Short mmCIF file of C-alpha atoms and ligand atoms in Angstrom, two decimals:
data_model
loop_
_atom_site.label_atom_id
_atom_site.label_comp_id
_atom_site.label_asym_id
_atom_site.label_seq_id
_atom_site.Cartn_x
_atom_site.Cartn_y
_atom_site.Cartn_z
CA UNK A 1 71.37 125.11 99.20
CA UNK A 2 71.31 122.02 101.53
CA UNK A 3 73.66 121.62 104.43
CA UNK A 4 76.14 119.59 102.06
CA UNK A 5 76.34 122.19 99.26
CA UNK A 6 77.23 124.85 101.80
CA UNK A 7 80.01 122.46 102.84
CA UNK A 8 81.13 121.75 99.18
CA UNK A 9 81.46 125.48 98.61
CA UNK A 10 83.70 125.81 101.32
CA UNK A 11 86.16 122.99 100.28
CA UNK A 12 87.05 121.35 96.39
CA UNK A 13 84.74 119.74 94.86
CA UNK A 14 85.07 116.03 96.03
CA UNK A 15 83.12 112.97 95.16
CA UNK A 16 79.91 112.33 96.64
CA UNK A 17 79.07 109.20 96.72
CA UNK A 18 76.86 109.21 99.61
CA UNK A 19 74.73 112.85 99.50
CA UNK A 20 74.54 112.87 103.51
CA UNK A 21 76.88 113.82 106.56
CA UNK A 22 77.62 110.45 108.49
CA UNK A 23 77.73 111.19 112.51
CA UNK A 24 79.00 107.83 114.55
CA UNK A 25 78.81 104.23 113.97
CA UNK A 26 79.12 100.89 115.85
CA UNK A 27 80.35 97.86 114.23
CA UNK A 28 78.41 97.42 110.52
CA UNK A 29 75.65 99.99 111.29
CA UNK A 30 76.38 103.88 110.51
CA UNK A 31 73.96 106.89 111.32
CA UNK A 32 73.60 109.70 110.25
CA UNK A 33 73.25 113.16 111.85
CA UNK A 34 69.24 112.74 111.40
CA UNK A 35 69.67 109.42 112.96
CA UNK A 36 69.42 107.69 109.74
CA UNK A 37 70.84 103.81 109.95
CA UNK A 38 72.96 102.54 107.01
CA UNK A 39 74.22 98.97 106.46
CA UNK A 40 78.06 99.55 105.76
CA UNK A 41 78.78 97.53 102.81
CA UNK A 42 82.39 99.68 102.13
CA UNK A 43 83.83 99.51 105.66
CA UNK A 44 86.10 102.73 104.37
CA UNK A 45 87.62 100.62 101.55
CA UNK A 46 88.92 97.68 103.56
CA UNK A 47 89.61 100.05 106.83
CA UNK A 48 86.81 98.94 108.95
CA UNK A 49 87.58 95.13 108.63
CA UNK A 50 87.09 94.64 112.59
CA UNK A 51 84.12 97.30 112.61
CA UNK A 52 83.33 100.49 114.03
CA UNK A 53 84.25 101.12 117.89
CA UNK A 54 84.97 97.80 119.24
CA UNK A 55 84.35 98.14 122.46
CA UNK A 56 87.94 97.22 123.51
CA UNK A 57 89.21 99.66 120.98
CA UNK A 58 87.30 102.48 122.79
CA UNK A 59 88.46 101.56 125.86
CA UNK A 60 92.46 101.23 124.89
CA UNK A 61 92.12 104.30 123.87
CA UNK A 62 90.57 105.94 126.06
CA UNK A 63 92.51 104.77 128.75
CA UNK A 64 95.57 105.86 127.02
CA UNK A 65 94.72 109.66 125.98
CA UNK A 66 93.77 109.40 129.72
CA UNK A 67 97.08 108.62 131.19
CA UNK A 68 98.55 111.44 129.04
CA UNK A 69 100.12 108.75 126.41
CA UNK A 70 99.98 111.20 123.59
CA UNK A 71 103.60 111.91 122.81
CA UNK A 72 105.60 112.26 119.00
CA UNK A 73 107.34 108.68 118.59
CA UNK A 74 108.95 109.76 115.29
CA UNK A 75 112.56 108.82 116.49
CA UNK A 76 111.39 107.24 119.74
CA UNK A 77 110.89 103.50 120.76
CA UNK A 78 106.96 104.28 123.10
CA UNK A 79 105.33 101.49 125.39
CA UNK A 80 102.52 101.40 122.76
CA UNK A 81 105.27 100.92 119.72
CA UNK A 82 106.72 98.31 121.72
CA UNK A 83 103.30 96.37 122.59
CA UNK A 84 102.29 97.11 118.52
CA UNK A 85 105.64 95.14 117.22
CA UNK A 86 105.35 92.48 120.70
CA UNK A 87 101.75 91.84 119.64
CA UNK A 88 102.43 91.94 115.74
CA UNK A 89 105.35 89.20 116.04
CA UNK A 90 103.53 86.54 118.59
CA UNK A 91 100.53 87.18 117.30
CA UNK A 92 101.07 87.06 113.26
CA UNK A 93 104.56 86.45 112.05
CA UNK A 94 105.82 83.44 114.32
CA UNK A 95 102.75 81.47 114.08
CA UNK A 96 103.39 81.46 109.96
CA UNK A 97 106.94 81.21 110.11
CA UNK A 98 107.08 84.78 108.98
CA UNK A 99 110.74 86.37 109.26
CA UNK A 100 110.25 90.15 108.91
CA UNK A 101 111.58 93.32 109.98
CA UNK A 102 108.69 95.82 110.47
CA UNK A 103 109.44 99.61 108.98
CA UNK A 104 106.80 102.34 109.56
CA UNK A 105 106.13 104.29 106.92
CA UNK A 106 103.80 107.67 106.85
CA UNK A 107 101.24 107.00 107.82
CA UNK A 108 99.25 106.58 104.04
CA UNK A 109 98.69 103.70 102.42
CA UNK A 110 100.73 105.30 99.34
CA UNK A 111 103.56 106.29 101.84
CA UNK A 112 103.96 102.39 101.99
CA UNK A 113 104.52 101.97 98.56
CA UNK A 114 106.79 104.38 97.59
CA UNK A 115 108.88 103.14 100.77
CA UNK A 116 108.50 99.39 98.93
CA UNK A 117 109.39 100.38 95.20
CA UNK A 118 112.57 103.20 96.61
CA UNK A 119 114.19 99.96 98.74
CA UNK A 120 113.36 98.19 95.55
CA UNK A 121 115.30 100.17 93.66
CA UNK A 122 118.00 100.71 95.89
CA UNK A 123 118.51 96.48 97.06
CA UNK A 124 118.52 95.81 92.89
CA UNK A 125 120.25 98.91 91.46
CA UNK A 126 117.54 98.50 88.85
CA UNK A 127 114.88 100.82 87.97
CA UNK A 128 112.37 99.09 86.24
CA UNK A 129 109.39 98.16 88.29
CA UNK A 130 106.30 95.79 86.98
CA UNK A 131 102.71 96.13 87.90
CA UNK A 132 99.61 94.59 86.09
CA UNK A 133 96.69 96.15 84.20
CA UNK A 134 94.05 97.40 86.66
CA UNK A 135 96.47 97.77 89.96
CA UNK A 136 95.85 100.58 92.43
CA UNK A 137 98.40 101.54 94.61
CA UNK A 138 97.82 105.27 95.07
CA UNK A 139 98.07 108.85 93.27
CA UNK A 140 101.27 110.15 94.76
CA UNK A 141 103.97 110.49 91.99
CA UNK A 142 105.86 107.40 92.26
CA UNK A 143 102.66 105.33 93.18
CA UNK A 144 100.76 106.73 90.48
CA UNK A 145 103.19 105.74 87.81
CA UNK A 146 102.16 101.96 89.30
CA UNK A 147 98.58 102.55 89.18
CA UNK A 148 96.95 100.90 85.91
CA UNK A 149 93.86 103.70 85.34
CA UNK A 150 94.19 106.11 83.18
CA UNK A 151 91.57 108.48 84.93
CA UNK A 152 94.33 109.43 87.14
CA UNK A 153 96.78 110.36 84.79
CA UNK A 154 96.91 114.24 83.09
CA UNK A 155 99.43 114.56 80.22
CA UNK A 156 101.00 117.65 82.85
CA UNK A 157 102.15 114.80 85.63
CA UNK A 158 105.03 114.19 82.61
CA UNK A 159 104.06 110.35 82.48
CA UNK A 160 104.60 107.24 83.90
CA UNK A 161 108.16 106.35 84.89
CA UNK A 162 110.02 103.49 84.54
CA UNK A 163 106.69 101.28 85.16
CA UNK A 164 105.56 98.29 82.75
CA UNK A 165 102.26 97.30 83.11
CA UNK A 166 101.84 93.75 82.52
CA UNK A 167 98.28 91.39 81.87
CA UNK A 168 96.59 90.49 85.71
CA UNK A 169 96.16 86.91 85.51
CA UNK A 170 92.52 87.12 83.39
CA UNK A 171 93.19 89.68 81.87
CA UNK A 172 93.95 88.20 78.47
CA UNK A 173 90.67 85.56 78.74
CA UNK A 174 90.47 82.70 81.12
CA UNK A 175 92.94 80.12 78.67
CA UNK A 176 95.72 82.76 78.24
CA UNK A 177 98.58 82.35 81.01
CA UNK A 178 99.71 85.78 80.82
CA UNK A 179 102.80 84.64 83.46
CA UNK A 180 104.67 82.77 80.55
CA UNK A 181 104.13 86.01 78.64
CA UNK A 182 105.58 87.90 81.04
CA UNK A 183 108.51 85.55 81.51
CA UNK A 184 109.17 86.10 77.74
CA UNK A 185 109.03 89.59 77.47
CA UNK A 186 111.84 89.57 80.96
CA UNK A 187 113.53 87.19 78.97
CA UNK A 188 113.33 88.56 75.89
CA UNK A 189 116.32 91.10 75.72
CA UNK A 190 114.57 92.72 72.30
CA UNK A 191 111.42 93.17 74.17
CA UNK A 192 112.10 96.73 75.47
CA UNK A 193 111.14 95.99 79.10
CA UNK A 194 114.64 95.97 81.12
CA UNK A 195 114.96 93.65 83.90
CA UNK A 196 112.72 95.22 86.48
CA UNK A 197 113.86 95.50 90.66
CA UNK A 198 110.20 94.37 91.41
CA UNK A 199 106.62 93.28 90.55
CA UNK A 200 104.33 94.49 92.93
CA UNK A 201 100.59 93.09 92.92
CA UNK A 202 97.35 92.70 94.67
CA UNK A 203 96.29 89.49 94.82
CA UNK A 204 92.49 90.77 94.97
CA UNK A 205 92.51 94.15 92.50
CA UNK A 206 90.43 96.20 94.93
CA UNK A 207 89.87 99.29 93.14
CA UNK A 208 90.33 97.24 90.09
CA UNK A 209 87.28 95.42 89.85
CA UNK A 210 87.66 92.88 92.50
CA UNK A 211 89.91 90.73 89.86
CA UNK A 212 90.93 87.58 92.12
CA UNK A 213 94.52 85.84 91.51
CA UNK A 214 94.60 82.49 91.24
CA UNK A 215 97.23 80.09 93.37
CA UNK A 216 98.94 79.00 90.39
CA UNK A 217 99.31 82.15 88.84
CA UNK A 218 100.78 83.33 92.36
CA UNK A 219 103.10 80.55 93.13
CA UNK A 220 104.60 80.83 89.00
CA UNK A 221 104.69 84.90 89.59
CA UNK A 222 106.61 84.36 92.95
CA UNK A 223 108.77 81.76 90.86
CA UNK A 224 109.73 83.99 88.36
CA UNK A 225 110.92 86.56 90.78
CA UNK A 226 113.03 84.20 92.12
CA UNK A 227 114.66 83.25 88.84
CA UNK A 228 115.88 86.47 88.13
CA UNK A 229 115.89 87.88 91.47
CA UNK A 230 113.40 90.00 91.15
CA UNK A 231 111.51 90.90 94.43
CA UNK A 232 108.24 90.61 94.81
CA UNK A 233 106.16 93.30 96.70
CA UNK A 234 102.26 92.21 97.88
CA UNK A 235 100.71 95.09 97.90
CA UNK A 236 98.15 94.33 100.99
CA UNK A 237 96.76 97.88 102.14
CA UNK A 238 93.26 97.07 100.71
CA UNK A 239 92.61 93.11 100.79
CA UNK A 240 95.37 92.10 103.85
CA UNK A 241 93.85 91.84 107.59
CA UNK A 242 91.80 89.15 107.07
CA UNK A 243 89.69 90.18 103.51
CA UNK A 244 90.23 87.27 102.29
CA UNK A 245 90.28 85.04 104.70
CA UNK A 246 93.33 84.52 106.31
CA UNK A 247 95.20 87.60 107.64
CA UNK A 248 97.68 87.77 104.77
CA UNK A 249 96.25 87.20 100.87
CA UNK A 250 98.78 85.61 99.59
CA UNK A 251 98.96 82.86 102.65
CA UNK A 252 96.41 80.65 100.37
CA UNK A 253 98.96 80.55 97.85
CA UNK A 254 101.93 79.33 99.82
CA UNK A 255 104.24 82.05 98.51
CA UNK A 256 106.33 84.42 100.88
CA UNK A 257 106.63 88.30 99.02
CA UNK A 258 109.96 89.84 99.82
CA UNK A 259 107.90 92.90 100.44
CA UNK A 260 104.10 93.37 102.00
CA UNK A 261 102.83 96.90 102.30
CA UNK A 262 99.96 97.61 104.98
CA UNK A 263 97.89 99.77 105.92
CA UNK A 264 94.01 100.82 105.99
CA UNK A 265 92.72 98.11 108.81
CA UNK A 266 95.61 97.90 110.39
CA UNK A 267 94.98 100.79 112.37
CA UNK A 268 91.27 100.48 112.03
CA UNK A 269 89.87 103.98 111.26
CA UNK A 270 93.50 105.68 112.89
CA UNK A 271 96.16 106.15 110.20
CA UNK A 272 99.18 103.62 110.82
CA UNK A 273 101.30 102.12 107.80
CA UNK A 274 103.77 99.82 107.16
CA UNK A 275 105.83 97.47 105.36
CA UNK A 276 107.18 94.15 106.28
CA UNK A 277 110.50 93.56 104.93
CA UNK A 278 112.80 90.19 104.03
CA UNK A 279 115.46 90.90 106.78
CA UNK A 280 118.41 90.79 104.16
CA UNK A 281 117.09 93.35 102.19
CA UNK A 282 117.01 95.80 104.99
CA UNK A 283 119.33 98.18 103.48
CA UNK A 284 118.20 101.62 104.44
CA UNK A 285 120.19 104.08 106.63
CA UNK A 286 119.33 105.41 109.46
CA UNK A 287 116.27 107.72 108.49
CA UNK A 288 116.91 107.25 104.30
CA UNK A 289 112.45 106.89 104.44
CA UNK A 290 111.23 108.85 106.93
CA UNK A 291 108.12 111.37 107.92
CA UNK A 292 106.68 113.42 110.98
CA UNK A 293 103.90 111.36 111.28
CA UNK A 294 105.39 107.51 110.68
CA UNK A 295 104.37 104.87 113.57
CA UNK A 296 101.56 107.16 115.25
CA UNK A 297 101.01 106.47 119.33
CA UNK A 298 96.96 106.55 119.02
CA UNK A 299 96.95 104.00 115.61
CA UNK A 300 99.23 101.43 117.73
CA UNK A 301 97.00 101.43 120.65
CA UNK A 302 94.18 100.40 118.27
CA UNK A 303 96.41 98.37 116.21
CA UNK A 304 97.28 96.33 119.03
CA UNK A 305 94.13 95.50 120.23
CA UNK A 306 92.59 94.57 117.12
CA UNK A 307 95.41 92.20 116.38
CA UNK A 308 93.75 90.20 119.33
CA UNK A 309 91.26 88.63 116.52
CA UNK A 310 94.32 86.29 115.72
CA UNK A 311 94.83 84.92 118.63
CA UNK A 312 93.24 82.05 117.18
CA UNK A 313 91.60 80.69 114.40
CA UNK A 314 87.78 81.09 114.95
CA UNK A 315 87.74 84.83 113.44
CA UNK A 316 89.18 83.29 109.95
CA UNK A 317 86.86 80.26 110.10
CA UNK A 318 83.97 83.04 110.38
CA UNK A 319 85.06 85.07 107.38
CA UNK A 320 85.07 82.13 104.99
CA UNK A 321 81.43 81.27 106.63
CA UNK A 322 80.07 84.51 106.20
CA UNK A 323 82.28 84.69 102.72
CA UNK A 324 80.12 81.47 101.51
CA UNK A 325 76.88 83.55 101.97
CA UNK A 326 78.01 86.39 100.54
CA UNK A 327 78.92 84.28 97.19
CA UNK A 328 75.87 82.43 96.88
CA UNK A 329 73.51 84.68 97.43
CA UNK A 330 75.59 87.07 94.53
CA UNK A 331 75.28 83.71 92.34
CA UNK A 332 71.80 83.30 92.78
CA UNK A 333 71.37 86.97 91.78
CA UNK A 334 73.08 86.40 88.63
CA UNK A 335 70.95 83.50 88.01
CA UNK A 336 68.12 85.52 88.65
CA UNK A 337 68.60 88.08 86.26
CA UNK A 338 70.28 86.57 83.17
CA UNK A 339 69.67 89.55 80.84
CA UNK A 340 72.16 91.01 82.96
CA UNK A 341 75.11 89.14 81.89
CA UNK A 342 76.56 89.28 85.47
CA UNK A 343 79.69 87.95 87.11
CA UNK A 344 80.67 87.51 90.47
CA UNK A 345 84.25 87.75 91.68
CA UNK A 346 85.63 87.19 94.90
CA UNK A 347 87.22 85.86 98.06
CA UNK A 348 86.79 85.83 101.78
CA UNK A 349 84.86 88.76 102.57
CA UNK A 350 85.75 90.65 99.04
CA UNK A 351 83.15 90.51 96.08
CA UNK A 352 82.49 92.24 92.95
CA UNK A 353 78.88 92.08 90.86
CA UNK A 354 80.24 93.27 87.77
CA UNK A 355 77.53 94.54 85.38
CA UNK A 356 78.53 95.41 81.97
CA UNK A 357 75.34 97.42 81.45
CA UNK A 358 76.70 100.84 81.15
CA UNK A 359 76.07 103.06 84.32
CA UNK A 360 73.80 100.26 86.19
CA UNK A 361 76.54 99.67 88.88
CA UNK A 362 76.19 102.87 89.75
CA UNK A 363 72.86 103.34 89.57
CA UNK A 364 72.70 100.68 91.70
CA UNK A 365 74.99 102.02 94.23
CA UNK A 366 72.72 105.36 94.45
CA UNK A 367 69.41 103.11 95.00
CA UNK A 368 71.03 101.23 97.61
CA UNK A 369 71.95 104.30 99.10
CA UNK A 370 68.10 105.43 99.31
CA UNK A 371 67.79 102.00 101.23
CA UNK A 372 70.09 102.65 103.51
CA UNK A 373 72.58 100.59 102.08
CA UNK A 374 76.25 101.70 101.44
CA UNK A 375 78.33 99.87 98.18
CA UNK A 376 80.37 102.14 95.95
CA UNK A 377 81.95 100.82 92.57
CA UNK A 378 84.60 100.40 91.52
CA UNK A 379 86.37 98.99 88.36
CA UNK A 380 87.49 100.95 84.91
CA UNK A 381 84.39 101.87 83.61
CA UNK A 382 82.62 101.80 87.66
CA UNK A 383 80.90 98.68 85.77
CA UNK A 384 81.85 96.81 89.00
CA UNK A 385 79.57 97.05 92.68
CA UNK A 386 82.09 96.45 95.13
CA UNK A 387 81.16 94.46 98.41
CA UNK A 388 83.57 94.55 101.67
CA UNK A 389 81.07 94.15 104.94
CA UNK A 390 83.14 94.80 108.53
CA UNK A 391 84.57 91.20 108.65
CA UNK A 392 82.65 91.28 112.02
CA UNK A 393 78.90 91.88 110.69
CA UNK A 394 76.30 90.20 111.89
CA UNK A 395 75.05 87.10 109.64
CA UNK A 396 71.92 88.80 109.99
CA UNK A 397 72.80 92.06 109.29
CA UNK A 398 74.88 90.28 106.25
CA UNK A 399 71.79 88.85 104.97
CA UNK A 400 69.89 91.79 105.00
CA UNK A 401 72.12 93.50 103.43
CA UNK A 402 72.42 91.15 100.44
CA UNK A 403 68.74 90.97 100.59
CA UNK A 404 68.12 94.77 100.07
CA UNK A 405 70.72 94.49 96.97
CA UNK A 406 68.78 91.59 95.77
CA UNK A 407 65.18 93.57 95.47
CA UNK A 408 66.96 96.67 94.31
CA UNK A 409 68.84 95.56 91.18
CA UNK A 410 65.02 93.64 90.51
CA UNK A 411 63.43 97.01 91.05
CA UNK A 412 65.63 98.51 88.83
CA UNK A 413 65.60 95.75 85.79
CA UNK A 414 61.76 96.11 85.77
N1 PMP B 1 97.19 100.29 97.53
C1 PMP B 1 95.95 99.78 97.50
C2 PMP B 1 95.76 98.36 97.09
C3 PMP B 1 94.85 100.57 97.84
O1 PMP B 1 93.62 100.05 97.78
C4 PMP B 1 95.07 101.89 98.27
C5 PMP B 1 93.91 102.79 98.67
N2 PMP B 1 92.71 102.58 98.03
C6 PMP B 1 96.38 102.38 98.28
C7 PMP B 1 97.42 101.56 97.92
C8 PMP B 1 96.66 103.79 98.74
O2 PMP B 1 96.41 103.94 100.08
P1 PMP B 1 96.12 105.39 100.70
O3 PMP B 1 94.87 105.89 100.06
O4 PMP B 1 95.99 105.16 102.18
O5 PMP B 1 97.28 106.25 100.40
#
């Protein structure tokens, strides 16, 4: 029994996606407890946008367990709270004319959502919510109902609730505008879908497949909403902080969500959660969505400093760079190996190889893991390898990277 099936008979049996035990990590590179150096290709989902251990991460927060800063903020406004919202306002929402209130959530990316879809419910008095084939937004209960895979669900969780699923923009083939379907079925009082309190959406499906919204489809969704005052929730936690480009996803398409949910980088690596929310539709009482662990003293201190990659434009301008290499070095892949039938989806610094080859995205996940590459699938059927480098990797660790995923899908074709 290796070291790793002692473990696993000790705890449930969990995925293992990568069959070693991962020790420390700076910026792209991770090692392993042998020493072993990995090229992170996952970045925890979308958590590591700004790396592992930025220096002036480290040093926040060391200086701050070292002044004895650890304190419980649940109910509490703390000096690193305050410099989290000070930093978050000058730093994100004023430059794009953003008018938010900030409410923490717990500290999970779910927590977020079911915040979003209760104050939903409760601003509308409707109960109805929409989401679109292939969303994620988590496992808890509510969330669940929202997520779009059926691998989650088990005939004992008593079914989705009050959750229509409707076709992603794509979903139906490239020529089908699945928004005017939508718009008929809301319109349609026969249809059997009631007038729902919100649509919430990622604009990039992360767990998904990496299925990419298109501006137009955006700005007619966000229209829509508007017509019959529906709100619109952006579900961020995965593809916000800078994925795609810009700090928010939905900036490209000009549209302003009453709702965003964050989480995962925000905190980068500490758990920290939140949702922005339209000012007027700030109708919660006093603690109405609350938890122990909401707004967390550690996560802010992290938060805060990280949020310093806005202070201008030069970190967005390298993401698309870096973005450009990704996507034609993916293209040239697909070119290179036609029997394949490969597509390449993306934005920013979020891609997807799909490969309808049964099984071969994950085989090729496992062989990049034996060259010290880490990519995990994701997609329905897994069909779908899943690229999302630290926003701050090297171009030359980027390029190695794609090169080592280049030789490997030949090596395993041949
Ligand atoms: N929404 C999206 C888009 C996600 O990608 C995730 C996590 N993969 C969640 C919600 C849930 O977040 P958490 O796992 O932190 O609860």
């Amino acid at each position: 029994m290796d070291v790793i099936d002692q473990l696993e008979s000790q705890v449930r049996s969990y995925v293992r996606s990568f069959p070693t035990t991962f020790d420390i990590a700076e910026n792209a590179i991770i090692y392993d407890e042998h020493g072993n150096k990995y090229i992170d290709f996952f970045a925890g989902a979308g958590t590591i946008n700004y790396g592992h251990n930025p220096n002036n991460v480290t040093q926040a927060l060391t200086n701050y367990l070292q002044k004895k800063g650890i304190l419980h903020s649940l109910d509490k406004a703390t000096t690193a709270k305050k410099a989290f919202i000070t930093k978050f306002n000058d730093t994100i929402l004023r430059p794009r004319k953003l008018d938010y209130k900030l409410q923490f959530t717990g500290p999970t990316g779910t927590n977020a959502v079911e915040a979003a879809i209760k104050l939903a419910r409760k601003v509308t008095k409707r109960t109805n919510i929409i989401a679109f084939t292939n969303g994620y937004h988590g496992l808890t209960l509510g969330a669940l109902s929202l997520t779009a895979n059926d691998y989650y669900q088990d005939e004992s969780y008593g079914g989705r609730h009050n959750v229509y699923h409707a076709p992603y923009d794509g979903y139906l083939g490239p020529n089908v505008n699945t928004i005017n379907y939508l718009s008929q079925l809301i319109e349609d009082p026969s249809s059997g879908v009631p007038l729902p309190a919100a649509i919430i959406l990622e604009v990039v499906q992360g767990e998904g497949g990496i299925n990419v919204a298109s501006r137009e489809w955006l700005s007619a969704l966000s229209a829509l909403c508007k017509k019959h005052s529906i709100l619109l929730i952006i579900d961020d936690i995965q593809v916000g902080n800078g994925r795609t480009g810009e700090f928010f996803s939905f900036e490209f398409a000009d549209i302003t969500p009453d709702i965003v949910c964050l989480s995962k980088a925000i905190g980068g690596g500490l758990p920290l959660a939140l949702l922005l929310i339209k000012p007027e539709i700030d109708q919660w009482l006093a603690g109405e969505h609350t938890g122990t662990f909401r707004g967390n003293n550690l996560a802010f201190v992290a938060a805060t400093e990280l949020l310093s990659y806005w202070d201008n434009d030069s970190f967005s301008k390298s993401i698309h760079q870096k973005g450009q290499i990704i996507q034609s070095s993916l293209n040239q892949l697909a070119i290179d190996n036609p029997e394949l039938s490969i597509s390449v989806r993306g934005r920013g610094m979020v891609w997807g190889l799909e490969i309808p080859e049964q099984g071969m995205a994950q085989r090729l996940s496992k062989a990049l893991f034996n060259k010290q590459l880490l990519a995990e699938t994701c997609g329905n059927r897994d069909q779908v390898l899943k690229l999302l480098p630290p926003l701050t990797i090297s171009e030359a660790e980027l390029n190695v990277g794609l090169a080592i995923i280049a030789t490997t899908l030949t090596e395993l074709t041949y």
